[in-house]
CSV table of C-alpha atoms in Angstrom, one decimal:
chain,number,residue,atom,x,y,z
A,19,UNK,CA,90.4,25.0,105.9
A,20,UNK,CA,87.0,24.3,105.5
A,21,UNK,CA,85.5,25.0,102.1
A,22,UNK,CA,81.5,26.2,102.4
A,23,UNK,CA,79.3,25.6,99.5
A,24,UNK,CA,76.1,27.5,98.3
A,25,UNK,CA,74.6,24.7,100.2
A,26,UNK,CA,75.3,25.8,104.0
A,27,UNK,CA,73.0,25.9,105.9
A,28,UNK,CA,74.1,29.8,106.5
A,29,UNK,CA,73.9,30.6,102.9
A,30,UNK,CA,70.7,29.2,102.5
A,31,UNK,CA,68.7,30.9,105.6
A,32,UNK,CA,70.5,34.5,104.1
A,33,UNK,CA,68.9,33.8,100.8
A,34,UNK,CA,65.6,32.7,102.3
A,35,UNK,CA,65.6,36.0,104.1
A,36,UNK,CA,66.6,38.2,101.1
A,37,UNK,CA,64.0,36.8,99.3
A,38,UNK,CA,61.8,37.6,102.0
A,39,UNK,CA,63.1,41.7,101.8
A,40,UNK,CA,62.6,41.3,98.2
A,41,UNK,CA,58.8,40.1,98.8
A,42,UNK,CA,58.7,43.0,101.5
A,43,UNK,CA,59.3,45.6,99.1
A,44,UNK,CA,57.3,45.0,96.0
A,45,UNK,CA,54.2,45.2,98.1
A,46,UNK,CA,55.8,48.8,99.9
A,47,UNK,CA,54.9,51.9,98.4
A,48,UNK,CA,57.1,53.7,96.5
A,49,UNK,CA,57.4,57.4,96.0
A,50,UNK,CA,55.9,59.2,93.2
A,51,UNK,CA,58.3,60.6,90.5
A,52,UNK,CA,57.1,63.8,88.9
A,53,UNK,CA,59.2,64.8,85.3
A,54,UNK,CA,58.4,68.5,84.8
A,55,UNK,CA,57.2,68.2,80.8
A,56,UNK,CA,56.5,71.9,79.7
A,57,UNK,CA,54.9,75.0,81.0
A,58,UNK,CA,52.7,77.8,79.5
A,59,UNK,CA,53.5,81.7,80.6
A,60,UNK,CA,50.6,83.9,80.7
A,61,UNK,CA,51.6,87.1,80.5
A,62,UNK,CA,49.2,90.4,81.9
A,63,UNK,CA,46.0,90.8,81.4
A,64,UNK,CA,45.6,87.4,81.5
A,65,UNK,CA,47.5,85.7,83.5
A,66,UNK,CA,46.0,88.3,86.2
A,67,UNK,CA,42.7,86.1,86.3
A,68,UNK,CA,44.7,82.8,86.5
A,69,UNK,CA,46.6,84.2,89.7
A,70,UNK,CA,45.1,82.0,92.2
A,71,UNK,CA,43.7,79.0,91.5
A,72,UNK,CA,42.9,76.0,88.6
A,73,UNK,CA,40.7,73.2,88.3
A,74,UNK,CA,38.6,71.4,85.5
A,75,UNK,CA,36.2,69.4,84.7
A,76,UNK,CA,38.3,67.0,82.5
A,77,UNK,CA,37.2,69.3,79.2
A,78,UNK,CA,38.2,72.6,79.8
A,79,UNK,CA,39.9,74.8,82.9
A,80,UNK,CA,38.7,76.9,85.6
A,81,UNK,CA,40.8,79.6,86.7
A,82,UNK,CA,40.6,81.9,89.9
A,83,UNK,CA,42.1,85.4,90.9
A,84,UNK,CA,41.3,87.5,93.7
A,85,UNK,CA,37.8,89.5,92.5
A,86,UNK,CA,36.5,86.2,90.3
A,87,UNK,CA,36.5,82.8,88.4
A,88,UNK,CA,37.7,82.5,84.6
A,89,UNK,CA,37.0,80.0,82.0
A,90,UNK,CA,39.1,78.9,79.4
A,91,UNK,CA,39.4,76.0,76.6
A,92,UNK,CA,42.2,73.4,76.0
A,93,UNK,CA,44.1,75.9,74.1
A,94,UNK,CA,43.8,78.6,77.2
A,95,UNK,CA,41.6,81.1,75.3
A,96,UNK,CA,39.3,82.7,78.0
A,97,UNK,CA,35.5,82.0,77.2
A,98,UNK,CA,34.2,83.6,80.4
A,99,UNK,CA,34.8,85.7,83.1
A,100,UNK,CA,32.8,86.3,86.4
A,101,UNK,CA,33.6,88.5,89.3
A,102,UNK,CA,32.5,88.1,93.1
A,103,UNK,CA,28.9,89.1,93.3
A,104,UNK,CA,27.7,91.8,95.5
A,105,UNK,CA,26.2,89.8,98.0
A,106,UNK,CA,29.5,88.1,98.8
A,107,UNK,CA,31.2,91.2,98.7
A,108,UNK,CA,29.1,92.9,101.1
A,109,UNK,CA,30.5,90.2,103.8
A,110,UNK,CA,33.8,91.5,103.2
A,111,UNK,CA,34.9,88.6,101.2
A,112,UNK,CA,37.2,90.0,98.9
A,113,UNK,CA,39.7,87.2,97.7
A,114,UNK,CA,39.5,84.3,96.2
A,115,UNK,CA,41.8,81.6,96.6
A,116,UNK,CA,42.6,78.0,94.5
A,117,UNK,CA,39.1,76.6,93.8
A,118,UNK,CA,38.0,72.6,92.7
A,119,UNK,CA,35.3,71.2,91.0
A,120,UNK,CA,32.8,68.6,90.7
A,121,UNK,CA,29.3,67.4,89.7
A,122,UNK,CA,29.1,70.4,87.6
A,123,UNK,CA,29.6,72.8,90.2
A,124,UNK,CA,33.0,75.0,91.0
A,125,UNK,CA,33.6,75.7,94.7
A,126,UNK,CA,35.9,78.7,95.5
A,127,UNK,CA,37.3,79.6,98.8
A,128,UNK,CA,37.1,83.1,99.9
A,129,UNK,CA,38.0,85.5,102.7
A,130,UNK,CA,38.4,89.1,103.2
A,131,UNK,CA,42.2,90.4,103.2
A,132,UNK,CA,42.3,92.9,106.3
A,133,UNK,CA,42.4,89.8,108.8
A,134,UNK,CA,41.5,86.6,107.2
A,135,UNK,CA,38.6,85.6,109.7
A,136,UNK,CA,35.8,84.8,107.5
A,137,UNK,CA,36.7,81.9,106.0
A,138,UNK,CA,33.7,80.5,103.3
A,139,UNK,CA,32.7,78.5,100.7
A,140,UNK,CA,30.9,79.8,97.7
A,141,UNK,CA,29.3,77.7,94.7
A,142,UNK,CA,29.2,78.5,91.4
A,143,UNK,CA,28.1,77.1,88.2
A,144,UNK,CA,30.6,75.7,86.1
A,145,UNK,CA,27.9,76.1,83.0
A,146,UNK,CA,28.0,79.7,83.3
A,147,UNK,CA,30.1,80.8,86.2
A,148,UNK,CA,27.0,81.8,87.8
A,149,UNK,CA,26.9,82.1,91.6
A,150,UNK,CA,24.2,79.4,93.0
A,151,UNK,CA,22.9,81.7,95.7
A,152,UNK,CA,24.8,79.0,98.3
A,153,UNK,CA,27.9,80.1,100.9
A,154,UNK,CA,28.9,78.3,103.9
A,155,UNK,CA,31.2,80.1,106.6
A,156,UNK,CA,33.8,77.3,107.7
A,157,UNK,CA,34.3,76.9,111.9
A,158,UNK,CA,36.3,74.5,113.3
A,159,UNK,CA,37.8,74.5,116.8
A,160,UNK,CA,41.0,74.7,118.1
A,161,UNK,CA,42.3,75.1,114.8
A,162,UNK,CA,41.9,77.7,112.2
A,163,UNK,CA,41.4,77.8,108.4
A,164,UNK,CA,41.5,81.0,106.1
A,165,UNK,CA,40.1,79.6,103.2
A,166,UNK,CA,43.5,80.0,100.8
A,167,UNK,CA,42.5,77.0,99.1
A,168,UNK,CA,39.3,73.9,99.1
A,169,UNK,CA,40.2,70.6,98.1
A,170,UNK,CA,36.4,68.5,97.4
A,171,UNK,CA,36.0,64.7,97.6
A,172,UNK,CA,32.4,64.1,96.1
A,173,UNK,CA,33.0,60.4,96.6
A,174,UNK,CA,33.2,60.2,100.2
A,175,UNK,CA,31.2,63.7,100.8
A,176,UNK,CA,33.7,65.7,102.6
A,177,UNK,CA,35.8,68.8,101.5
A,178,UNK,CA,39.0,69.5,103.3
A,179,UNK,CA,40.8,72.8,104.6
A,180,UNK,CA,44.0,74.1,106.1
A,181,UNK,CA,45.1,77.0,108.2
A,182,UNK,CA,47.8,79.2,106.6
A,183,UNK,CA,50.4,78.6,109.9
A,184,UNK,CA,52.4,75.7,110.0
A,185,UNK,CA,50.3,72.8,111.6
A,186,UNK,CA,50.0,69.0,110.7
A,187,UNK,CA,45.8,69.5,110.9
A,188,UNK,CA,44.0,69.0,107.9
A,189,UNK,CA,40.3,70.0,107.8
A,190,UNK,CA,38.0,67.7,106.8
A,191,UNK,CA,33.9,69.1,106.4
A,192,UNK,CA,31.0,67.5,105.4
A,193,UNK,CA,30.2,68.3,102.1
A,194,UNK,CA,26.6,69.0,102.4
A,195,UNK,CA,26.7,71.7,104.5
A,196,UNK,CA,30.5,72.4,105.1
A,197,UNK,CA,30.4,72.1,108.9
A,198,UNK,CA,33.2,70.5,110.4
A,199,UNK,CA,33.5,67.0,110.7
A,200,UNK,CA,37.2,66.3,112.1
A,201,UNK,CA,40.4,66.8,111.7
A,202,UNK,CA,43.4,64.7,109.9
A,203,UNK,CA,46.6,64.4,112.1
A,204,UNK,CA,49.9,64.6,109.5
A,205,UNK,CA,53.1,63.4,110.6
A,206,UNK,CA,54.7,66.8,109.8
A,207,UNK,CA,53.5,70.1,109.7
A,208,UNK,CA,53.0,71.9,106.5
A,209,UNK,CA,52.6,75.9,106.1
A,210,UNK,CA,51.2,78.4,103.2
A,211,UNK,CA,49.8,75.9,100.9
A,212,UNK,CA,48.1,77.7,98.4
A,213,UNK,CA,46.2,75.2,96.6
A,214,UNK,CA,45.4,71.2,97.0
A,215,UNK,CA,43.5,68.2,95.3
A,216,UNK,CA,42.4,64.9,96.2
A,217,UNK,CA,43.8,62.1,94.1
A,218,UNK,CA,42.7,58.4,95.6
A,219,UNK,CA,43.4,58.7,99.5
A,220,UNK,CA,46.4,61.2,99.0
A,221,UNK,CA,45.7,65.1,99.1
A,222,UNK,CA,48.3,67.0,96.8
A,223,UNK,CA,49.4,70.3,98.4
A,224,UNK,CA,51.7,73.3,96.5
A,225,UNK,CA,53.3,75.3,99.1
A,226,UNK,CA,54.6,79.1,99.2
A,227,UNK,CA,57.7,78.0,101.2
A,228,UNK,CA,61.4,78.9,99.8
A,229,UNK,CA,61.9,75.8,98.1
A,230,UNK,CA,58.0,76.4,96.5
A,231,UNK,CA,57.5,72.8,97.3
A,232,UNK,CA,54.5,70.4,96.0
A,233,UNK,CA,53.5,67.4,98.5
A,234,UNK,CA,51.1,64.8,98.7
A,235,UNK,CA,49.7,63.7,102.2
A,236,UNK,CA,47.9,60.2,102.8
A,237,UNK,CA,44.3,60.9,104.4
A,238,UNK,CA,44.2,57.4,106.0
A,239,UNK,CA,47.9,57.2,108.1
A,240,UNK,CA,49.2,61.2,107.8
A,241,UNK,CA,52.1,60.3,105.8
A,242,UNK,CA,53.7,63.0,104.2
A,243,UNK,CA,55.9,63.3,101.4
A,244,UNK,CA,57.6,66.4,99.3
A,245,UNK,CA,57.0,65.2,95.6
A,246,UNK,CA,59.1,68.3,93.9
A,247,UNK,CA,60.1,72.0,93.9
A,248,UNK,CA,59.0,74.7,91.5
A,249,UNK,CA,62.0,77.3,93.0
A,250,UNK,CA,62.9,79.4,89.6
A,251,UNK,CA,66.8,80.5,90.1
A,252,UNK,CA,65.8,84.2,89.6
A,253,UNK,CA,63.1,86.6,91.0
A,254,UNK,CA,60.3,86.5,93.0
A,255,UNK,CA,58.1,83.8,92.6
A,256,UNK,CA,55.3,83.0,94.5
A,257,UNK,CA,53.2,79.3,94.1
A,258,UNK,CA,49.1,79.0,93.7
A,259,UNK,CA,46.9,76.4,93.1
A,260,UNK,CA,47.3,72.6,91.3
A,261,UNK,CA,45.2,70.9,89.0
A,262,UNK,CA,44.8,67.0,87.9
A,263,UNK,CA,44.1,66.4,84.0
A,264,UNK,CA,45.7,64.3,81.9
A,265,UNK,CA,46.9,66.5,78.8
A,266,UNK,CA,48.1,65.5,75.0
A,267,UNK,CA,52.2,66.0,76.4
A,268,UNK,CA,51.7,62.8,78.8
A,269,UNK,CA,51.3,65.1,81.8
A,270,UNK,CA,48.9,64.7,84.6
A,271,UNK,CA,49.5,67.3,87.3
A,272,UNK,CA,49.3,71.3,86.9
A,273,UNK,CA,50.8,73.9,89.2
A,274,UNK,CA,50.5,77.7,89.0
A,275,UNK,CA,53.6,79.9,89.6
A,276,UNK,CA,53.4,83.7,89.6
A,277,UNK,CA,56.8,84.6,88.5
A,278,UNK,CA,58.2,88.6,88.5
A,279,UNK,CA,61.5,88.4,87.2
A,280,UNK,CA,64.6,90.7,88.2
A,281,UNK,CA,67.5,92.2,86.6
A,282,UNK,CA,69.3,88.9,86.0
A,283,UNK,CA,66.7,87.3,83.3
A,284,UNK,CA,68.0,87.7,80.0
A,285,UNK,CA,65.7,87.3,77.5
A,286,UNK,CA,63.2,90.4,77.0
A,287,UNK,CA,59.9,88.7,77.2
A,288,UNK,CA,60.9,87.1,80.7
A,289,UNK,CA,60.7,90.4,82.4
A,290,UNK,CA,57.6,90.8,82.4
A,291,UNK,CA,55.2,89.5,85.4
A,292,UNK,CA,54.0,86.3,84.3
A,293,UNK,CA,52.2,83.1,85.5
A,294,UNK,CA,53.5,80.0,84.3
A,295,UNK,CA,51.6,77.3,84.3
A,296,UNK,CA,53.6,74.1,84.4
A,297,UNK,CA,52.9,70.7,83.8
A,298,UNK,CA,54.2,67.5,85.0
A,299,UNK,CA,54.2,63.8,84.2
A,300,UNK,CA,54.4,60.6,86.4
A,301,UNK,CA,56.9,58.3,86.1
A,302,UNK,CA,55.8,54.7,85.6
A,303,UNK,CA,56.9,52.4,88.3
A,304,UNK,CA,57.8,48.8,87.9
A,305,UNK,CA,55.6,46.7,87.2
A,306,UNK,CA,54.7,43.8,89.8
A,307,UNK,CA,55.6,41.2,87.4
A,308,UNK,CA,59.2,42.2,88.0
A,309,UNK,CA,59.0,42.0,91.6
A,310,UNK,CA,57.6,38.6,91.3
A,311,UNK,CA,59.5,37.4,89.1
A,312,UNK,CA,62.9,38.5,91.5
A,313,UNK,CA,61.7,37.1,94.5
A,314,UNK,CA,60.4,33.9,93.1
A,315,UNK,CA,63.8,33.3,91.5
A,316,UNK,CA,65.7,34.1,94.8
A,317,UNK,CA,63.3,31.9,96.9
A,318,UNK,CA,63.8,29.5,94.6
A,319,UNK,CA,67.4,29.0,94.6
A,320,UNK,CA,67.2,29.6,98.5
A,321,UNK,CA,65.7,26.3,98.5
A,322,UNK,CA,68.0,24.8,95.7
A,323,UNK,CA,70.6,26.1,98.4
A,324,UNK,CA,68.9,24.3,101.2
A,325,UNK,CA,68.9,21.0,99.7
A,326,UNK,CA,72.1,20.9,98.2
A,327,UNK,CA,75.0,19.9,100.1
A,328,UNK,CA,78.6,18.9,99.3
A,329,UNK,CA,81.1,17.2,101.4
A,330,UNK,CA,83.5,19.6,103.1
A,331,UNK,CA,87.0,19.7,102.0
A,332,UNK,CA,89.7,20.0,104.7
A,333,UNK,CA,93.0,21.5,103.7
């Protein structure tokens, strides 16, 4: 019997090559872990204005519900509240969805309910909740886009849309004017997202499904990825916007959840209609040293491997 070393040849090449898959992975990207950290109820009257959408401008929240925009500081207390003007509502445009913000100004998507064909953009103030005077109608062909939800990149000047449907087309519009520039091609559809936000080249998405399911999708390749699920184990529950702001309790990202609890909840003040607001944190991932440091010690002793060699003993 031939006795084989950790110097064959053999051995050597299948430690080269693991190194290699080691090298491989630390420079893939891995997928975002998301610890749920707390969550705040809002009970009626108020959490009727926050029953839509959330944003912020890193110092306080926005919050949207069907007739208007609220404001509120870090401890939720409402400083402000604003209703669609008249002008808007003269269009028909009666609903407001999940709304985003930048460069001091809040833009809120709106529609009218009876058949969800006027699709616009409005801007308002963030100072004052004021409305600017400035509303753009979104059209886009082949695909359609009920304004549920805006999600605004300032950086790059585009906003970006969705129809309600299931489709794997994501909006994109120029942000000075919001007509359509093109569309993003996803590698799986996605239906009744409620609310999104940009974060880097990834646009986070909350979806109404059963599972009430958050993903993030990659602008630049489509990739597509379901980060966690908000499903409650009792009543009726339907998902709004998200929000990105880091907060005191080490979370980062913010989901709405209108939550109308049946017969089965216990406790007395869970039976009323609420909207939670929950609040997740990140998980840090390894850090590259670690990667390095594993792959240069197995392509090291691969090459240890391939220069050591011992005589062969035969039984």
């Amino acid at each position: 019997m031939k006795h084989i070393g950790i110097g064959s040849p053999g051995i050597a090449r299948s430690l080269t090559c693991l190194a290699l898959a080691f090298a491989a992975c630390s420079t893939a990207s891995a997928t975002e872990q998301w610890t749920q950290v707390g969550v705040d109820k809002f009970y009626l009257p108020v959490g009727l204005y926050r029953s839509q959408g959330i944003t912020t401008d890193g110092k306080q929240w926005f919050f949207s519900w069907q007739y208007g925009l609220e404001r509120a500081n870090d401890a939720y207390a409402s400083s402000q509240l604003a209703s669609i003007p008249p002008s808007l509502l003269g269009q028909g445009l009666n609903h407001i969805g999940d709304i985003d913000y930048a460069n001091g100004v809040i833009y809120a998507a709106l529609d009218e309910t009876s058949t969800y064909r006027n699709p616009t953009i409005a801007l308002f103030n963030a100072s004052d909740l004021s409305y600017t005077g400035r509303s753009y109608k979104l059209t886009m062909p082949q695909t359609k886009d009920i304004a549920s939800w805006v999600a605004v990149d300032a950086a790059r000047g585009f906003g970006y849309g969705k129809e309600w449907a299931s489709s794997a087309n994501i909006n994109v519009y120029n942000l000075s004017d919001w007509s359509f520039s093109h569309s993003i091609k996803l590698q799986e559809p996605l239906e009744r997202i409620q609310g999104a936000k940009l974060r880097g080249d990834w646009l986070y998405l909350s979806s109404d499904n059963a599972t009430k399911s958050v993903y993030r999708a990659n602008l630049l390749n489509g990739y597509v990825e379901e980060l966690f699920q908000l499903r409650q184990p009792t009543g009726t529950q339907e998902i709004e916007g998200l929000s990105f702001r880091d907060t005191p309790d080490g979370a980062s990202l913010h989901v709405l959840l209108i939550h109308d609890p049946d017969s089965n909840e216990v406790s007395p003040a869970s039976t009323t209609l609420n909207v939670g607001l929950y609040h997740y944190a990140l998980a840090p991932v390894p850090e590259p040293a670690t990667w390095v440091s594993l792959t240069a010690g197995l392509a090291l002793l691969a090459t240890l491997a391939s220069r050591r060699r011992r005589p062969p003993v035969d039984a």
